[in-house]
XYZ file of C-alpha atoms in Angstrom:
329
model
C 86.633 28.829 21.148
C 86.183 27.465 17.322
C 83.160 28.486 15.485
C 81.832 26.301 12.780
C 83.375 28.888 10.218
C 86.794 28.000 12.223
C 86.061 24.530 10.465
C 84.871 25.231 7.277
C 87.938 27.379 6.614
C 89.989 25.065 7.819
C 88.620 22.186 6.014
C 88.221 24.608 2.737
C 84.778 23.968 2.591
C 81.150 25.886 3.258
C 79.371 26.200 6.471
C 76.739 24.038 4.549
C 78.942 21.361 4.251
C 80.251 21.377 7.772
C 76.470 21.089 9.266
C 75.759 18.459 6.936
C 78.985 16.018 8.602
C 77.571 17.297 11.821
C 74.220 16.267 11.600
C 74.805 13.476 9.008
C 72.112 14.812 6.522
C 72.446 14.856 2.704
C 75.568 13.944 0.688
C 79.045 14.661 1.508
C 81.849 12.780 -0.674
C 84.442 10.553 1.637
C 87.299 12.712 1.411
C 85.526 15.914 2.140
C 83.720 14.555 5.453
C 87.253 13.261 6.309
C 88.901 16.520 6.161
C 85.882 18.220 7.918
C 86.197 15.441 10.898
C 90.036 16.177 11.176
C 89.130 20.058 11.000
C 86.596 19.659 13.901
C 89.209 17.315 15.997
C 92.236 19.575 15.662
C 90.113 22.591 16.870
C 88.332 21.113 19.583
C 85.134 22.118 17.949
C 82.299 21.382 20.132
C 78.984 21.866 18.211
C 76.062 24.481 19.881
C 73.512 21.797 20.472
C 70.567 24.353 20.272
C 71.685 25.751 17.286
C 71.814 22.151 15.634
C 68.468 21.022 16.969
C 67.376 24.467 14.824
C 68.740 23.069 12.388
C 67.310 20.034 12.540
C 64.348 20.568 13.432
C 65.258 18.259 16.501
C 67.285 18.024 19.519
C 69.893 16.055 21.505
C 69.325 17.590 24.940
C 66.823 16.615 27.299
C 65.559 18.403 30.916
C 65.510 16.909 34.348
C 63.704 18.541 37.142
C 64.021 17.500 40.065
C 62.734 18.734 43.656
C 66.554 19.231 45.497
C 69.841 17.730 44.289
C 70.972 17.952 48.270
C 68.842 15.025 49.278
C 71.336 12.253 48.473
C 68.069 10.220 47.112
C 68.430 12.588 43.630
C 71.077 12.235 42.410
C 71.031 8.516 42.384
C 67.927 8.786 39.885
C 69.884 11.917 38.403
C 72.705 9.403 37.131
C 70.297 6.512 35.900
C 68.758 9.027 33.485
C 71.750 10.243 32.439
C 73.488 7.133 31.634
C 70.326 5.847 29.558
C 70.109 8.897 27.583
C 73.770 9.161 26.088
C 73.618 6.063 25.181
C 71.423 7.080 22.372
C 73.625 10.711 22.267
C 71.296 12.779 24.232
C 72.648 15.256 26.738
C 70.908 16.643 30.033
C 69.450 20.356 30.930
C 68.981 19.944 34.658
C 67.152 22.097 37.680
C 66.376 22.249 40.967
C 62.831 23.167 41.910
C 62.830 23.155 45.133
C 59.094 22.475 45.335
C 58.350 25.726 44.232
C 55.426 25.896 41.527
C 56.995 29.426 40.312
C 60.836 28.089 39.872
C 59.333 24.790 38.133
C 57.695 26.760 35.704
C 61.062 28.854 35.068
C 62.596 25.701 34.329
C 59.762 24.397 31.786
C 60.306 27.655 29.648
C 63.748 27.515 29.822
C 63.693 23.898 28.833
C 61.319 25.101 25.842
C 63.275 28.014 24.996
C 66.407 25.455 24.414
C 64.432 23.088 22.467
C 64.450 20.119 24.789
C 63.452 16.605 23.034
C 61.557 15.778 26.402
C 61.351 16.526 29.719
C 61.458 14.120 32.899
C 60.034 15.743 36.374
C 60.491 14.336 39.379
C 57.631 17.180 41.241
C 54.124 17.075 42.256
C 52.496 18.570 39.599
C 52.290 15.680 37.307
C 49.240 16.558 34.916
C 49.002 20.644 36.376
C 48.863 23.240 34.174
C 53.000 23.117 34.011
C 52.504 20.090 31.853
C 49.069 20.330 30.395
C 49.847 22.287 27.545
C 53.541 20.940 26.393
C 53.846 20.087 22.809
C 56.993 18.121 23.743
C 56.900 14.323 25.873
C 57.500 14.313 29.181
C 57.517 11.595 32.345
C 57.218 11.831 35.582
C 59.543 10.417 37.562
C 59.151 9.042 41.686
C 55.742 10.329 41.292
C 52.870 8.539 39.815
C 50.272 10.001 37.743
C 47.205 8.823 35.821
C 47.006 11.253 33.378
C 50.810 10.984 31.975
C 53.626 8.722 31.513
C 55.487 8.166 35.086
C 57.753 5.732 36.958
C 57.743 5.224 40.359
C 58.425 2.702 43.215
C 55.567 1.064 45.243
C 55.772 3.163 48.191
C 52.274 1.911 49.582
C 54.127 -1.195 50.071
C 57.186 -0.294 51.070
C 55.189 1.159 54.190
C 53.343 -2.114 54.447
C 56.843 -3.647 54.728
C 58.288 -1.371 57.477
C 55.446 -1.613 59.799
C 55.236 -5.171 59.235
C 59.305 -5.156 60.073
C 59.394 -3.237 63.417
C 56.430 -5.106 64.798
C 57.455 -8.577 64.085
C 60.692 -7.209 65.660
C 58.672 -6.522 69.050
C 58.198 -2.744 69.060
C 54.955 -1.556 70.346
C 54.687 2.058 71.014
C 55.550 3.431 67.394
C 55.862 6.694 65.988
C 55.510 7.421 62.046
C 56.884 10.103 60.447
C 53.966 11.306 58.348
C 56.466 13.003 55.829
C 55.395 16.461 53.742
C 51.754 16.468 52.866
C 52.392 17.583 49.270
C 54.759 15.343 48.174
C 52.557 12.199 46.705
C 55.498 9.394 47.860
C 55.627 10.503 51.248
C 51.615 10.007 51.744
C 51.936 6.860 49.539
C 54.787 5.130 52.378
C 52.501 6.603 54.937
C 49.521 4.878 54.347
C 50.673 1.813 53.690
C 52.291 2.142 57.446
C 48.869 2.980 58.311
C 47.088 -0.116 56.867
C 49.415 -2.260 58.739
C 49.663 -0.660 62.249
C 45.766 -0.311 62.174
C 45.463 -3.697 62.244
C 47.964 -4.928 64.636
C 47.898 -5.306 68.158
C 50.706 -2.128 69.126
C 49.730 1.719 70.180
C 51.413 3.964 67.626
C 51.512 8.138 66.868
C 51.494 10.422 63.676
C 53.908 13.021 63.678
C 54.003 15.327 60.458
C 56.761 16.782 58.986
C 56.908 19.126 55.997
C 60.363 18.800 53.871
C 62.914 16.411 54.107
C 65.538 18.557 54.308
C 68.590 17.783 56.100
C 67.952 21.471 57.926
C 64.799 19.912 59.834
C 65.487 16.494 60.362
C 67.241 17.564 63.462
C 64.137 19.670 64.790
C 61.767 16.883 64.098
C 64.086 14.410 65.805
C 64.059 16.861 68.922
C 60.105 17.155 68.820
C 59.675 12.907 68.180
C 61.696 12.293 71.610
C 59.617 15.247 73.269
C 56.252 14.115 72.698
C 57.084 10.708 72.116
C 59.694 9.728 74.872
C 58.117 6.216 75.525
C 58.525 5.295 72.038
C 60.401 1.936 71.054
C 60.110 2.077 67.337
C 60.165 4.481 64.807
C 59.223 4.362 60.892
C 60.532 7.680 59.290
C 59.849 9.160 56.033
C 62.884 8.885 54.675
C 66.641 8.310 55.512
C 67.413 11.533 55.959
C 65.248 11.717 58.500
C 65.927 8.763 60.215
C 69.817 9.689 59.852
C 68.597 12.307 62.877
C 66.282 10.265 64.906
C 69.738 7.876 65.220
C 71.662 10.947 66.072
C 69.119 12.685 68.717
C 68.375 8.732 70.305
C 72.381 8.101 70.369
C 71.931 11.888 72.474
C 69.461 10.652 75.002
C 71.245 7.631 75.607
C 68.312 5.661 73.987
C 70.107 2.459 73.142
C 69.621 1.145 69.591
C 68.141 -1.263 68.295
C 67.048 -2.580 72.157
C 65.122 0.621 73.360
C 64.031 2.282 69.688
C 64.489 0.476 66.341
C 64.408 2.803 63.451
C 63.510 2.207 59.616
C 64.270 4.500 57.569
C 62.990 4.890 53.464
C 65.428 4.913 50.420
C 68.443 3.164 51.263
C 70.792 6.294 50.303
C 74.774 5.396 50.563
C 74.678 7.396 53.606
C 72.429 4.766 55.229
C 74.902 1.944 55.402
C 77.573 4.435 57.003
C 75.413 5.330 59.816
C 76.079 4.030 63.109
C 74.303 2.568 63.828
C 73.647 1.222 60.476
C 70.431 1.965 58.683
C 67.655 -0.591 58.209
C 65.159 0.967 55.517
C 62.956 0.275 52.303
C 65.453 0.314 49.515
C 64.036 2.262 46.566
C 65.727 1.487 43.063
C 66.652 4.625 42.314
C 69.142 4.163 39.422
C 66.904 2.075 38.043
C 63.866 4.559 38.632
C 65.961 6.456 36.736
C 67.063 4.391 33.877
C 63.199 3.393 33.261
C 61.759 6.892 32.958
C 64.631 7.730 30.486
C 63.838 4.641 28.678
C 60.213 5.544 28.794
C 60.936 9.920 27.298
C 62.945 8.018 24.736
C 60.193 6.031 23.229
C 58.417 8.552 23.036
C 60.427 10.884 21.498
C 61.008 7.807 18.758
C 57.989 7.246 18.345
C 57.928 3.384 19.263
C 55.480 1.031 20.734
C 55.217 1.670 24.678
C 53.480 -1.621 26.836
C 52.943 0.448 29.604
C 52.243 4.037 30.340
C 53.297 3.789 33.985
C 56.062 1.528 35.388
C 55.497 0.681 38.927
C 59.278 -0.618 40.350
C 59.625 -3.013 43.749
C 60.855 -2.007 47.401
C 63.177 -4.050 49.820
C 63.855 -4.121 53.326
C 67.102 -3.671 53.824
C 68.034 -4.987 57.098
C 70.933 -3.582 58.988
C 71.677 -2.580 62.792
C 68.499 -0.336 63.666
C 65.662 -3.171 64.053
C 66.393 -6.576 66.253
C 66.668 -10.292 64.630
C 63.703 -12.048 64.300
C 62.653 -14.248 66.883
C 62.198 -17.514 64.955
C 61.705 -19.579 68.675
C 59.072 -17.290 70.054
């Protein structure tokens, strides 16, 4: 692999002058920067970025946490910050922290110790002791915070909307999927749900779950139909989720949409593939994404910022899980 002496030699020049084409500081005459850029092309020289941010004084790379690149949900947001950010020549560190406080703060250092411009987080310890002390910008991203710069979809309503959805679509003994308790989204879609079922005329249940990992959803579809056998409608805490309770109803012979309809939360590929197909709350996830990189940049540029927090809509997405609306009844 070429080193940046590889290219000064090549070019007949000094490493000085070599950094200075790369990082387009100071004065470098026309002919010389030419001969450096043909130097660098011919050996495939790919500059260290931490070493230039050293150098600089800045950097070009930027972290992403997020909770688990398995949930299809991820890396949807994953690829709207990504785009945004090398637009403006900025390059991702990325982690997994599996909702582990220990691994997320293994990932902070290691984002520090690379020089990171700015960090986006998509965990649930917006404005903990993780972030508290950073010296660098940071946003939060699918979780909201009050404390720090975050973007995030209305989940509140996007429970509102599915409990509004499967009741006007005649189901009356429901069962929510409560989602995990630490993870501020889930409780978000879950009250909302709440607010709306409280006040209509149906019985429904609250079933918790604690991930929403693929590995469970099949358990806690198994439990739902166990406890629950009598119900016609279920609201689950994500798509993942509801992926299963399709599977184990399809199992028990449970017709769908006429004996259970299902609403799911996300609207992940996966959901329109389903078959039955998926109705659910469509997040904007690739825009999610695109916002909170827009947001880190800002800040790392120092501009004017309208809004500290950037709240983005839910849909229902309506597919084969729920029934048409009655408009004659």
């Amino acid at each position: 692999m070429a080193t940046i002496k590889d290219v000064a030699k090549a070019a007949e020049v000094s490493v000085a002058t070599v950094s200075r084409v790369l990082n387009k500081t100071g004065y470098v005459h026309e002919d010389t920067r030419k001969r450096v850029e043909t130097a660098i092309k011919e050996l495939n020289y790919s500059p260290n970025e931490v070493a230039r941010s050293l150098y600089k004084r800045g950097s070009k790379l930027i972290g992403l946490l997020l909770p688990d690149i398995t949930n299809p949900f991820f890396p949807e947001l994953a690829r709207g910050v990504e785009d945004e950010v090398q637009k403006q020549g900025y390059r991702l560190l990325f982690g997994n922290s599996d909702e582990n406080i220990d691994k997320e703060l293994e990932y902070i250092h290691t984002f520090v110790q690379n020089h990171v411009a700015g960090i986006i987080s998509a965990t649930d310890q917006a404005g903990k002791l993780n972030y508290q002390h950073l010296k660098i910008p940071s946003v939060f991203l699918d979780r909201a915070s009050d404390g720090e710069f975050s973007v995030y979809a209305d989940g509140k309503e996007g429970g509102r909307i599915a409990a509004r959805e499967i009741v006007q679509r005649g189901s009356r003994k429901i069962t929510v999927l409560k989602g995990p308790v630490h993870v501020q989204p889930a409780q978000d879609r879950f009250q909302g749900a709440l607010e709306v079922l409280g006040e209509s005329n149906v019985d429904f249940h609250v079933m918790t779950t604690s991930s929403f990992s693929f590995q469970e959803a099949k358990q806690w579809a198994e439990e739902l139909f166990t406890k629950y056998p009598e119900a016609d409608g279920v609201i689950a805490s994500n798509d993942i989720t509801a992926a299963a309770v399709i599977h184990e109803a399809s199992r028990l012979g449970k017709m769908i949409p006429e004996d259970v309809q299902i609403i799911g939360f996300d609207d992940i590929p996966l959901s329109s593939l389903l078959f039955p197909s998926l109705s659910t709350i469509r997040q904007p996830a690739y825009d999610m994404g695109r916002e909170a990189a827009k947001l880190l940049l800002s800040q790392i540029a120092n501009k004017p910022i309208e809004s500290q927090h950037i709240k983005l809509p839910v849909t229902f997405i309506e597919r084969n899980t729920t029934r048409k609306v009655d408009n004659n009844g």
